[in-house]
Short mmCIF file of C-alpha atoms in Angstrom, two decimals:
data_model
loop_
_atom_site.label_atom_id
_atom_site.label_comp_id
_atom_site.label_asym_id
_atom_site.label_seq_id
_atom_site.Cartn_x
_atom_site.Cartn_y
_atom_site.Cartn_z
CA UNK A 701 -82.83 39.71 6.42
CA UNK A 702 -84.56 41.29 3.34
CA UNK A 703 -82.46 41.77 0.26
CA UNK A 704 -80.91 45.07 -0.51
CA UNK A 705 -82.27 46.05 -3.77
CA UNK A 706 -80.77 49.67 -4.10
CA UNK A 707 -77.82 51.21 -2.37
CA UNK A 708 -76.97 54.82 -2.91
CA UNK A 709 -73.72 56.07 -1.79
CA UNK A 710 -72.49 59.58 -1.56
CA UNK A 711 -75.04 60.61 -4.34
CA UNK A 712 -74.50 64.47 -4.88
CA UNK A 713 -75.64 66.86 -7.55
CA UNK A 714 -74.14 70.44 -7.88
CA UNK A 715 -76.47 73.30 -9.36
CA UNK A 716 -75.61 74.30 -12.81
CA UNK A 717 -72.86 77.00 -12.16
CA UNK A 718 -74.41 80.38 -12.83
CA UNK A 719 -72.56 82.74 -14.84
CA UNK A 720 -74.13 85.62 -13.17
CA UNK A 721 -72.14 88.82 -12.55
CA UNK A 722 -70.38 88.71 -9.47
CA UNK A 723 -71.93 91.08 -6.81
CA UNK A 724 -70.42 94.65 -7.23
CA UNK A 725 -67.94 95.31 -4.49
CA UNK A 726 -68.44 98.59 -3.01
CA UNK A 727 -65.39 100.76 -3.41
CA UNK A 728 -63.62 100.91 0.03
CA UNK A 729 -65.16 97.68 1.16
CA UNK A 730 -64.91 97.48 4.92
CA UNK A 731 -65.63 101.13 5.56
CA UNK A 732 -68.74 100.97 3.34
CA UNK A 733 -70.03 97.80 5.07
CA UNK A 734 -69.64 99.37 8.41
CA UNK A 735 -71.39 102.65 7.26
CA UNK A 736 -74.58 100.63 6.00
CA UNK A 737 -75.55 97.90 7.87
CA UNK A 738 -78.97 97.63 6.50
CA UNK A 739 -77.39 96.08 3.17
CA UNK A 740 -77.04 92.56 4.11
CA UNK A 741 -75.09 90.58 1.77
CA UNK A 742 -77.28 88.12 -0.18
CA UNK A 743 -77.86 84.99 1.20
CA UNK A 744 -75.68 82.44 -1.09
CA UNK A 745 -77.62 79.79 -2.41
CA UNK A 746 -76.25 76.27 -1.43
CA UNK A 747 -74.32 75.05 -4.13
CA UNK A 748 -75.74 71.45 -4.19
CA UNK A 749 -78.96 70.26 -5.05
CA UNK A 750 -78.55 67.55 -2.77
CA UNK A 751 -75.34 66.38 -1.19
CA UNK A 752 -73.67 62.99 0.12
CA UNK A 753 -77.10 61.19 -0.18
CA UNK A 754 -76.92 57.84 1.30
CA UNK A 755 -79.49 55.10 1.87
CA UNK A 756 -80.55 51.47 1.08
CA UNK A 757 -83.59 50.58 -0.30
CA UNK A 758 -84.71 46.61 0.65
CA UNK A 759 -87.38 44.40 -1.07
CA UNK A 760 -90.77 45.26 0.29
CA UNK A 761 -89.82 48.95 1.10
CA UNK A 762 -92.08 52.08 0.20
CA UNK A 763 -90.20 55.31 0.32
CA UNK A 764 -92.18 58.35 0.67
CA UNK A 765 -90.28 61.56 -0.43
CA UNK A 766 -91.65 64.82 0.31
CA UNK A 767 -89.83 68.15 0.25
CA UNK A 768 -90.38 72.04 -0.81
CA UNK A 769 -91.05 72.82 -4.23
CA UNK A 770 -88.17 73.21 -6.46
CA UNK A 771 -85.85 71.57 -3.79
CA UNK A 772 -84.77 68.98 -6.20
CA UNK A 773 -86.77 65.78 -5.69
CA UNK A 774 -87.06 65.48 -9.41
CA UNK A 775 -83.16 65.64 -9.84
CA UNK A 776 -82.91 62.76 -7.00
CA UNK A 777 -85.20 60.66 -8.68
CA UNK A 778 -83.32 61.11 -12.01
CA UNK A 779 -80.12 60.41 -10.49
CA UNK A 780 -81.20 57.34 -9.10
CA UNK A 781 -82.16 56.21 -12.73
CA UNK A 782 -79.01 57.48 -13.97
CA UNK A 783 -80.20 60.00 -16.11
CA UNK A 784 -78.65 62.69 -14.55
CA UNK A 785 -75.11 63.29 -16.44
CA UNK A 786 -73.84 65.50 -13.49
CA UNK A 787 -74.53 63.20 -10.64
CA UNK A 788 -71.58 61.85 -8.52
CA UNK A 789 -71.16 58.95 -6.28
CA UNK A 790 -73.01 55.64 -6.70
CA UNK A 791 -75.83 53.95 -7.22
CA UNK A 792 -75.67 50.20 -6.75
CA UNK A 793 -78.64 47.73 -7.99
CA UNK A 794 -78.32 44.38 -6.00
CA UNK A 795 -74.84 45.56 -5.39
CA UNK A 796 -73.66 46.33 -8.71
CA UNK A 797 -72.97 49.78 -10.18
CA UNK A 798 -74.03 50.05 -14.07
CA UNK A 799 -71.64 51.57 -16.40
CA UNK A 800 -71.64 51.97 -20.48
CA UNK A 801 -73.55 49.31 -21.99
CA UNK A 802 -75.19 48.00 -18.81
CA UNK A 803 -76.84 51.29 -18.09
CA UNK A 804 -79.98 50.43 -20.26
CA UNK A 805 -80.67 46.94 -18.26
CA UNK A 806 -80.05 49.02 -15.16
CA UNK A 807 -82.79 51.39 -16.08
CA UNK A 808 -85.11 48.52 -16.84
CA UNK A 809 -84.60 47.15 -13.32
CA UNK A 810 -85.02 50.79 -11.75
CA UNK A 811 -87.67 52.36 -13.66
CA UNK A 812 -88.06 56.13 -13.35
CA UNK A 813 -91.74 57.95 -14.33
CA UNK A 814 -91.35 61.43 -14.73
CA UNK A 815 -93.88 63.72 -13.40
CA UNK A 816 -94.97 64.98 -16.58
CA UNK A 817 -94.75 62.10 -19.30
CA UNK A 818 -93.52 62.86 -22.56
CA UNK A 819 -96.31 62.90 -25.64
CA UNK A 820 -95.28 61.44 -28.82
CA UNK A 821 -96.98 60.16 -32.01
CA UNK A 822 -97.55 56.41 -31.05
CA UNK A 823 -100.41 55.01 -30.18
CA UNK A 824 -100.73 53.51 -26.51
CA UNK A 825 -100.39 49.99 -28.08
CA UNK A 826 -97.35 50.78 -29.86
CA UNK A 827 -96.18 52.57 -26.71
CA UNK A 828 -96.49 49.15 -24.86
CA UNK A 829 -94.66 47.47 -27.40
CA UNK A 830 -91.80 49.85 -27.32
CA UNK A 831 -90.99 49.05 -23.73
CA UNK A 832 -91.02 45.39 -24.67
CA UNK A 833 -88.67 45.98 -27.63
CA UNK A 834 -86.27 48.04 -25.51
CA UNK A 835 -86.07 44.91 -23.19
CA UNK A 836 -85.69 42.42 -26.17
CA UNK A 837 -89.15 40.91 -25.17
CA UNK A 838 -91.51 41.92 -27.86
CA UNK A 839 -92.71 38.40 -28.33
CA UNK A 840 -93.75 38.32 -24.60
CA UNK A 841 -96.24 41.20 -24.66
CA UNK A 842 -99.48 39.80 -23.47
CA UNK A 843 -102.21 42.33 -24.51
CA UNK A 844 -104.91 40.58 -22.30
CA UNK A 845 -102.91 41.25 -19.17
CA UNK A 846 -102.06 44.79 -19.94
CA UNK A 847 -105.69 45.25 -20.98
CA UNK A 848 -106.84 43.85 -17.64
CA UNK A 849 -104.42 46.48 -15.73
CA UNK A 850 -105.88 49.46 -17.97
CA UNK A 851 -109.32 48.29 -16.71
CA UNK A 852 -108.32 48.13 -13.43
CA UNK A 853 -106.86 51.74 -13.58
CA UNK A 854 -110.17 52.93 -15.20
CA UNK A 855 -108.59 53.80 -18.57
CA UNK A 856 -111.36 53.53 -21.39
CA UNK A 857 -111.82 50.49 -23.37
CA UNK A 858 -110.49 51.95 -26.67
CA UNK A 859 -107.27 53.20 -25.07
CA UNK A 860 -105.03 50.73 -26.90
CA UNK A 861 -105.99 52.72 -30.04
CA UNK A 862 -105.66 56.24 -28.80
CA UNK A 863 -102.35 58.28 -29.55
CA UNK A 864 -100.28 59.29 -26.70
CA UNK A 865 -101.03 62.86 -27.69
CA UNK A 866 -104.69 62.56 -27.64
CA UNK A 867 -104.77 61.10 -24.00
CA UNK A 868 -105.87 63.61 -21.05
CA UNK A 869 -103.17 64.08 -18.55
CA UNK A 870 -104.51 61.57 -16.13
CA UNK A 871 -104.95 58.83 -18.55
CA UNK A 872 -101.26 59.44 -19.78
CA UNK A 873 -100.03 58.89 -16.16
CA UNK A 874 -101.67 55.75 -15.77
CA UNK A 875 -100.54 54.63 -19.14
CA UNK A 876 -96.82 55.83 -18.08
CA UNK A 877 -97.04 53.36 -14.69
CA UNK A 878 -98.28 50.54 -17.09
CA UNK A 879 -95.47 50.96 -19.45
CA UNK A 880 -93.03 51.29 -16.52
CA UNK A 881 -94.59 48.09 -15.11
CA UNK A 882 -94.05 46.07 -18.70
CA UNK A 883 -90.45 46.75 -18.41
CA UNK A 884 -90.41 44.26 -15.37
CA UNK A 885 -88.51 46.46 -12.97
CA UNK A 886 -87.45 45.62 -9.18
CA UNK A 887 -87.93 48.97 -8.32
CA UNK A 888 -90.26 51.66 -9.41
CA UNK A 889 -89.31 55.40 -8.98
CA UNK A 890 -92.53 57.20 -9.57
CA UNK A 891 -92.64 61.31 -9.45
CA UNK A 892 -96.30 62.54 -8.21
CA UNK A 893 -98.02 59.66 -9.86
CA UNK A 894 -101.30 60.68 -8.73
CA UNK A 895 -100.98 64.39 -10.09
CA UNK A 896 -104.09 64.84 -12.12
CA UNK A 897 -106.09 61.83 -11.07
CA UNK A 898 -109.07 61.79 -9.19
CA UNK A 899 -109.78 60.09 -5.85
CA UNK A 900 -111.09 56.73 -7.43
CA UNK A 901 -108.31 56.59 -9.79
CA UNK A 902 -105.59 57.34 -7.17
CA UNK A 903 -107.04 54.47 -5.05
CA UNK A 904 -106.89 52.04 -8.01
CA UNK A 905 -103.44 52.99 -8.79
CA UNK A 906 -102.02 52.65 -5.37
CA UNK A 907 -103.86 49.07 -5.02
CA UNK A 908 -102.23 48.20 -8.21
CA UNK A 909 -98.84 49.39 -7.19
CA UNK A 910 -99.34 47.71 -3.57
CA UNK A 911 -100.05 44.50 -5.07
CA UNK A 912 -97.37 44.77 -7.45
CA UNK A 913 -94.53 45.65 -4.74
CA UNK A 914 -96.01 42.75 -2.74
CA UNK A 915 -95.61 40.01 -5.19
CA UNK A 916 -91.96 39.56 -5.33
CA UNK A 917 -88.62 41.19 -4.42
CA UNK A 918 -89.91 44.77 -5.28
CA UNK A 919 -89.84 48.36 -3.86
CA UNK A 920 -91.48 51.67 -4.77
CA UNK A 921 -90.29 55.34 -4.28
CA UNK A 922 -92.79 58.04 -4.72
CA UNK A 923 -92.22 61.46 -4.60
CA UNK A 924 -95.56 63.49 -3.60
CA UNK A 925 -96.99 66.58 -2.03
CA UNK A 926 -99.70 64.50 -0.47
CA UNK A 927 -99.71 62.57 2.67
CA UNK A 928 -99.17 58.86 1.90
CA UNK A 929 -102.37 56.83 1.28
CA UNK A 930 -103.33 54.54 4.29
CA UNK A 931 -103.10 51.27 1.99
CA UNK A 932 -99.50 52.04 1.25
CA UNK A 933 -98.83 52.62 4.70
CA UNK A 934 -99.93 49.78 6.63
CA UNK A 935 -99.40 46.99 4.30
CA UNK A 936 -99.23 43.29 5.43
CA UNK A 937 -96.13 41.56 5.48
CA UNK A 938 -94.33 44.48 4.16
CA UNK A 939 -91.87 46.73 6.36
CA UNK A 940 -93.11 50.13 7.34
CA UNK A 941 -93.60 52.93 4.98
CA UNK A 942 -90.40 54.99 5.31
CA UNK A 943 -90.71 58.56 4.72
CA UNK A 944 -87.97 60.83 3.66
CA UNK A 945 -87.51 64.58 3.15
CA UNK A 946 -85.33 66.61 0.94
CA UNK A 947 -84.58 70.04 2.13
CA UNK A 948 -81.67 72.29 1.75
CA UNK A 949 -79.74 69.81 -0.26
CA UNK A 950 -80.02 67.26 2.54
CA UNK A 951 -81.80 64.15 2.19
CA UNK A 952 -83.25 62.61 5.64
CA UNK A 953 -85.04 59.74 6.76
CA UNK A 954 -87.99 61.17 8.79
CA UNK A 955 -89.08 58.36 10.93
CA UNK A 956 -85.33 56.81 10.74
CA UNK A 957 -84.82 54.98 14.09
CA UNK A 958 -88.18 54.35 14.98
CA UNK A 959 -89.64 50.98 15.80
CA UNK A 960 -92.35 49.10 13.96
CA UNK A 961 -94.65 50.57 16.15
CA UNK A 962 -94.29 53.99 15.35
CA UNK A 963 -97.88 55.07 14.92
CA UNK A 964 -99.50 57.26 12.04
CA UNK A 965 -99.60 60.10 14.03
CA UNK A 966 -95.89 60.24 15.13
CA UNK A 967 -95.11 59.84 11.71
CA UNK A 968 -97.28 62.85 10.71
CA UNK A 969 -95.87 64.94 13.31
CA UNK A 970 -92.24 64.12 11.76
CA UNK A 971 -93.16 65.52 8.61
CA UNK A 972 -93.20 69.55 8.43
CA UNK B 249 -71.46 80.01 -80.94
CA UNK B 250 -70.20 82.09 -77.55
CA UNK B 251 -72.37 84.14 -75.19
CA UNK B 252 -72.45 87.86 -75.74
CA UNK B 253 -69.83 88.95 -73.07
CA UNK B 254 -71.25 91.47 -70.82
CA UNK B 255 -69.55 94.91 -70.47
CA UNK B 256 -69.23 96.25 -67.00
CA UNK B 257 -71.68 98.99 -67.86
CA UNK B 258 -74.19 96.07 -68.25
CA UNK B 259 -73.69 95.15 -64.85
CA UNK B 260 -74.35 98.49 -63.58
CA UNK B 261 -77.83 98.18 -65.34
CA UNK B 262 -78.14 95.14 -63.49
CA UNK B 263 -77.91 96.43 -60.29
CA UNK B 264 -81.25 98.57 -60.98
CA UNK B 265 -82.59 95.14 -60.32
CA UNK B 266 -81.42 95.14 -56.77
CA UNK B 267 -82.91 98.69 -56.22
CA UNK B 268 -86.25 97.49 -57.14
CA UNK B 269 -85.78 94.80 -54.55
CA UNK B 270 -84.56 97.61 -52.00
CA UNK B 271 -87.76 100.03 -52.93
CA UNK B 272 -90.03 97.06 -52.34
CA UNK B 273 -88.39 96.68 -48.65
CA UNK B 274 -88.70 100.48 -48.23
CA UNK B 275 -92.08 100.80 -49.45
CA UNK B 276 -93.38 97.62 -47.31
CA UNK B 277 -91.04 98.79 -44.46
CA UNK B 278 -89.60 95.59 -44.23
CA UNK B 279 -86.38 96.93 -42.77
CA UNK B 280 -84.32 94.56 -44.97
CA UNK B 281 -82.85 97.78 -46.84
CA UNK B 282 -79.31 97.35 -45.17
CA UNK B 283 -79.44 93.69 -45.05
CA UNK B 284 -79.89 93.66 -48.89
CA UNK B 285 -77.27 96.27 -49.35
CA UNK B 286 -74.59 94.39 -47.44
CA UNK B 287 -75.58 91.15 -49.22
CA UNK B 288 -75.29 92.92 -52.62
CA UNK B 289 -71.94 94.13 -51.79
CA UNK B 290 -70.85 91.10 -50.43
CA UNK B 291 -71.75 89.02 -53.24
CA UNK B 292 -70.03 91.58 -55.79
CA UNK B 293 -66.84 91.29 -53.55
CA UNK B 294 -66.92 87.59 -53.32
CA UNK B 295 -67.75 86.69 -56.72
CA UNK B 296 -65.35 89.19 -58.08
CA UNK B 297 -62.32 87.65 -56.18
CA UNK B 298 -63.54 84.37 -56.97
CA UNK B 299 -63.44 85.28 -60.62
CA UNK B 300 -60.00 86.49 -60.48
CA UNK B 301 -58.69 83.52 -58.37
CA UNK B 302 -60.10 80.90 -60.69
CA UNK B 303 -58.77 83.03 -63.97
CA UNK B 304 -55.40 82.54 -62.13
CA UNK B 305 -55.89 78.79 -61.02
CA UNK B 306 -57.22 77.62 -64.45
CA UNK B 307 -54.50 79.21 -66.50
CA UNK B 308 -51.89 77.71 -64.26
CA UNK B 309 -53.43 73.95 -63.93
CA UNK B 310 -51.76 73.11 -60.95
CA UNK B 311 -52.78 70.40 -58.61
CA UNK B 312 -51.74 72.10 -55.36
CA UNK B 313 -53.70 75.24 -56.29
CA UNK B 314 -56.79 73.10 -56.91
CA UNK B 315 -56.13 71.49 -53.94
CA UNK B 316 -55.81 74.68 -52.07
CA UNK B 317 -59.19 76.29 -53.48
CA UNK B 318 -60.76 72.93 -52.70
CA UNK B 319 -59.90 72.94 -49.35
CA UNK B 320 -60.85 76.69 -48.67
CA UNK B 321 -64.18 76.19 -50.35
CA UNK B 322 -64.79 73.23 -47.90
CA UNK B 323 -63.60 75.05 -44.90
CA UNK B 324 -65.62 78.27 -45.68
CA UNK B 325 -68.94 75.70 -46.60
CA UNK B 326 -68.36 73.62 -42.92
CA UNK B 327 -68.05 77.11 -41.10
CA UNK B 328 -71.25 78.52 -42.93
CA UNK B 329 -73.41 75.33 -42.35
CA UNK B 330 -72.84 76.02 -38.58
CA UNK B 331 -73.34 79.47 -38.58
CA UNK B 332 -76.72 78.96 -39.65
CA UNK B 333 -77.75 77.06 -36.91
CA UNK B 334 -79.53 78.33 -33.55
CA UNK B 335 -77.33 76.30 -31.04
CA UNK B 336 -73.76 75.59 -30.32
CA UNK B 337 -71.92 72.81 -28.41
CA UNK B 338 -68.30 72.13 -28.39
CA UNK B 339 -67.41 70.03 -30.99
CA UNK B 340 -69.97 71.66 -33.56
CA UNK B 341 -67.24 73.19 -35.68
CA UNK B 342 -65.68 69.79 -36.08
CA UNK B 343 -69.03 68.35 -36.96
CA UNK B 344 -69.59 70.84 -39.62
CA UNK B 345 -66.48 70.32 -41.27
CA UNK B 346 -66.19 66.96 -41.18
CA UNK B 347 -69.59 66.32 -42.51
CA UNK B 348 -69.17 68.82 -45.41
CA UNK B 349 -65.83 67.23 -46.24
CA UNK B 350 -67.01 63.69 -46.23
CA UNK B 351 -69.96 64.43 -48.47
CA UNK B 352 -68.37 66.92 -50.95
CA UNK B 353 -64.93 65.02 -51.16
CA UNK B 354 -66.81 61.66 -51.64
CA UNK B 355 -69.19 62.84 -54.33
CA UNK B 356 -66.91 65.19 -56.24
CA UNK B 357 -64.54 62.31 -56.23
CA UNK B 358 -66.62 59.62 -57.72
CA UNK B 359 -67.92 62.09 -60.29
CA UNK B 360 -64.95 63.47 -61.54
CA UNK B 361 -62.94 60.20 -61.51
CA UNK B 362 -65.73 57.82 -62.32
CA UNK B 363 -68.49 59.24 -64.12
CA UNK B 364 -66.80 61.92 -66.07
CA UNK B 365 -63.43 60.59 -66.06
CA UNK B 366 -61.53 63.94 -65.92
CA UNK B 367 -57.82 63.80 -67.13
CA UNK B 368 -55.89 65.01 -65.27
CA UNK B 369 -57.81 64.23 -62.08
CA UNK B 370 -57.22 67.78 -60.60
CA UNK B 371 -58.49 69.87 -63.88
CA UNK B 372 -59.97 72.82 -62.28
CA UNK B 373 -62.38 73.63 -65.19
CA UNK B 374 -64.34 70.48 -63.81
CA UNK B 375 -63.46 70.04 -60.23
CA UNK B 376 -64.03 73.39 -58.89
CA UNK B 377 -67.50 74.19 -60.55
CA UNK B 378 -68.75 70.93 -59.45
CA UNK B 379 -67.49 71.21 -55.90
CA UNK B 380 -69.29 74.69 -55.96
CA UNK B 381 -72.61 73.34 -56.86
CA UNK B 382 -72.39 70.27 -54.30
CA UNK B 383 -71.28 72.48 -51.54
CA UNK B 384 -73.84 75.24 -52.13
CA UNK B 385 -76.73 72.80 -52.23
CA UNK B 386 -75.52 70.21 -49.41
CA UNK B 387 -74.83 73.09 -47.21
CA UNK B 388 -78.54 73.92 -46.89
CA UNK B 389 -79.77 70.38 -46.10
CA UNK B 390 -76.58 69.72 -43.79
CA UNK B 391 -77.39 72.91 -41.70
CA UNK B 392 -81.20 72.39 -41.50
CA UNK B 393 -80.29 68.79 -40.19
CA UNK B 394 -77.82 70.13 -37.33
CA UNK B 395 -80.32 72.48 -36.50
CA UNK B 396 -82.89 70.34 -35.95
CA UNK B 397 -81.04 67.53 -34.21
CA UNK B 398 -80.00 69.96 -31.77
CA UNK B 399 -83.48 71.66 -31.32
CA UNK B 400 -85.29 68.19 -30.95
CA UNK B 401 -82.87 66.73 -28.51
CA UNK B 402 -83.20 70.07 -26.53
CA UNK B 403 -86.81 70.61 -26.69
CA UNK B 404 -87.93 66.72 -26.69
CA UNK B 405 -85.67 65.70 -24.19
CA UNK B 406 -88.60 64.58 -22.19
CA UNK B 407 -89.24 62.19 -25.12
CA UNK B 408 -85.63 60.82 -25.25
CA UNK B 409 -85.47 60.73 -21.52
CA UNK B 410 -88.90 59.03 -21.22
CA UNK B 411 -87.76 56.17 -23.34
CA UNK B 412 -84.15 56.05 -21.73
CA UNK B 413 -85.99 55.57 -18.34
CA UNK B 414 -87.92 52.48 -19.82
CA UNK B 415 -84.63 50.74 -20.63
CA UNK B 416 -83.81 52.09 -24.35
CA UNK B 417 -80.42 52.55 -25.04
CA UNK B 418 -79.43 56.13 -25.99
CA UNK B 419 -79.61 55.20 -29.65
CA UNK B 420 -82.90 53.82 -29.37
CA UNK B 421 -84.09 56.68 -27.53
CA UNK B 422 -82.57 59.27 -29.96
CA UNK B 423 -83.11 57.48 -33.37
CA UNK B 424 -86.38 58.95 -34.10
CA UNK B 425 -85.21 62.69 -33.77
CA UNK B 426 -82.15 61.76 -35.66
CA UNK B 427 -84.04 60.16 -38.53
CA UNK B 428 -86.73 63.24 -38.51
CA UNK B 429 -83.57 65.51 -38.60
CA UNK B 430 -81.83 63.95 -41.86
CA UNK B 431 -85.54 63.76 -43.33
CA UNK B 432 -85.98 67.45 -42.88
CA UNK B 433 -82.57 68.03 -44.26
CA UNK B 434 -83.18 66.20 -47.41
CA UNK B 435 -86.47 67.59 -48.28
CA UNK B 436 -85.09 70.77 -50.05
CA UNK B 437 -83.00 68.57 -52.46
CA UNK B 438 -86.15 66.14 -52.94
CA UNK B 439 -88.08 69.42 -53.60
CA UNK B 440 -85.98 70.93 -56.38
CA UNK B 441 -85.50 67.43 -58.10
CA UNK B 442 -89.54 67.18 -58.40
CA UNK B 443 -89.73 70.47 -60.06
CA UNK B 444 -86.36 70.55 -62.16
CA UNK B 445 -87.16 71.39 -65.77
CA UNK B 446 -90.77 71.73 -65.29
CA UNK B 447 -90.57 74.92 -63.07
CA UNK B 448 -86.86 75.74 -62.68
CA UNK B 449 -84.00 75.50 -64.97
CA UNK B 450 -80.71 75.05 -62.70
CA UNK B 451 -78.30 77.50 -62.81
CA UNK B 452 -75.77 75.40 -63.94
CA UNK B 453 -77.71 73.99 -66.89
CA UNK B 454 -78.64 77.71 -67.76
CA UNK B 455 -74.99 78.59 -67.61
CA UNK B 456 -73.79 75.76 -70.08
CA UNK B 457 -76.61 76.81 -72.59
CA UNK B 458 -75.79 80.41 -72.43
CA UNK B 459 -72.19 79.36 -72.95
CA UNK B 460 -73.32 77.62 -76.20
CA UNK B 461 -73.67 74.17 -75.05
CA UNK B 462 -76.41 71.97 -76.64
CA UNK B 463 -79.54 71.65 -74.32
CA UNK B 464 -78.98 67.89 -74.49
CA UNK B 465 -75.47 68.06 -72.97
CA UNK B 466 -76.44 70.47 -70.42
CA UNK B 467 -79.03 68.33 -69.12
CA UNK B 468 -76.88 65.35 -69.08
CA UNK B 469 -74.56 67.50 -66.72
CA UNK B 470 -77.25 68.58 -64.86
CA UNK B 471 -78.58 65.18 -63.98
CA UNK B 472 -75.00 64.19 -62.82
CA UNK B 473 -75.01 67.28 -60.54
CA UNK B 474 -78.66 66.79 -59.21
CA UNK B 475 -77.77 63.19 -58.46
CA UNK B 476 -74.56 64.47 -56.71
CA UNK B 477 -76.15 66.92 -54.64
CA UNK B 478 -78.57 64.40 -53.57
CA UNK B 479 -75.95 62.02 -52.57
CA UNK B 480 -73.70 64.49 -50.84
CA UNK B 481 -76.80 65.94 -48.92
CA UNK B 482 -77.88 62.61 -47.66
CA UNK B 483 -74.20 61.90 -46.75
CA UNK B 484 -73.63 65.20 -45.13
CA UNK B 485 -77.14 65.04 -43.33
CA UNK B 486 -76.41 61.87 -41.88
CA UNK B 487 -72.91 62.59 -41.00
CA UNK B 488 -73.84 65.88 -39.23
CA UNK B 489 -76.75 64.25 -37.10
CA UNK B 490 -74.75 61.16 -35.95
CA UNK B 491 -71.90 63.52 -34.76
CA UNK B 492 -74.20 65.73 -33.10
CA UNK B 493 -75.72 63.02 -31.50
CA UNK B 494 -72.42 61.62 -30.25
CA UNK B 495 -71.41 64.92 -28.83
CA UNK B 496 -74.65 65.35 -27.01
CA UNK B 497 -74.75 61.90 -25.24
CA UNK B 498 -72.66 60.19 -22.46
CA UNK B 499 -71.35 56.78 -22.57
CA UNK B 500 -73.56 56.16 -19.81
CA UNK B 501 -76.35 56.26 -22.26
CA UNK B 502 -77.55 59.66 -20.90
CA UNK B 503 -78.30 62.85 -22.86
CA UNK B 504 -76.37 65.71 -21.75
CA UNK B 505 -78.34 68.83 -22.86
CA UNK B 506 -76.27 71.13 -20.74
CA UNK B 507 -73.61 70.78 -23.44
CA UNK B 508 -75.90 72.75 -25.66
CA UNK B 509 -76.45 76.23 -25.64
CA UNK B 510 -78.31 78.84 -27.64
CA UNK B 511 -76.32 81.08 -30.11
CA UNK B 512 -75.42 84.39 -28.11
#
């Protein structure tokens, strides 16, 4: 039995309460409505971004989350990382929910990398060191190891000296993933990790991620508009890639209940 | 030696200066005519009123009157500091009031009691002008800081949350922005301290010299006031920034920018 890393229970997030004017009621409501059938009442938007989301993530899991633009995938990932103040429900890491001063440690275990990484006036090396300082492990920073990762992700050799504000979008994304790895998480939650990367860089990134997830009790959650790369789908000794969709406030596993023989075509068919 | 008393007719002559400012606005179509008029009338009314109030308070020398004037000045300063900011959160008025009170009360008390050694402690001739000098200057720094903290936490939320997501505590994540805002709030005081005496002669010193004091005595008082202002500004800016920070974060190390709204 594989260990449960993350348990998500009843996670919900309401849309911000809009202070729009209530739709004007026509005078003599019932009569007016009957005489004007062309005017349909406006479709009420769902009041939840997502509602009652329940799932568990086991060691070795790779979760591939898709869904229409603006449906709240980012909000869901932010809620997993406990960054969303309005989220309700529970996110348990190894059976523990984090509160108060336990939250930073929780976030080091469940690291979320935003779609658009922030640029601030630090050099890349300082940005790496910053992560180590957050974890009180500044002495344990191994520059050669990180340099090797950088080379593997095809980052330029002088990347350590560059400032975050000077990096290209694709470089920044890769640096962000490496910073996330430095936090030594058990779960890596990535929002569109390959947006802005060319094919070769994407392959290199997925290769590194697969290696990372295979090397311990770890799991990956990836939000993407693209199809999952074959390397992540058919990984040796790992459970099958799990595909989820968030749509109209519902978060569903697309290939839930299928057995391990479930093929690529079947999975593709399950995804709209 | 005493200053030449101004007659009311002299004041009317001085309003010609405002008319010059008004015509500049009209010629350049700056559209400031109305605001200039309102500001001028306001300053006449406010200063006129405080003139009468102070005459009265000074003549009576009662501690409770001094405390009442003191309190009303502090409250007005707190409100004014908040009114200058672009954003609001519930708790911002308490924040402004607390920061102003802390900074002005502490510094005024230290100066009046320890540095100058006023007797009695409430002597309005010292307490009220000193407080006024401190408030007028600390207010600027405080509102700059408050405005900047809110703007940074709002607009640079991605930076704050980027650090949080990598395991930073909420303080580690917000600290660069809090620090920057306090720094910004201190800039006007530092600038004015750098040019004082070379470019500018501060109002208080000028007043004392006009009133017949020796320039050396006036400079001594001015130095005390400058250091008071620097102290009050830093205390006020730090208090405002920290309180604002506390109001915008949750106990679960989250930044809740939804608590901020733009001034409507």
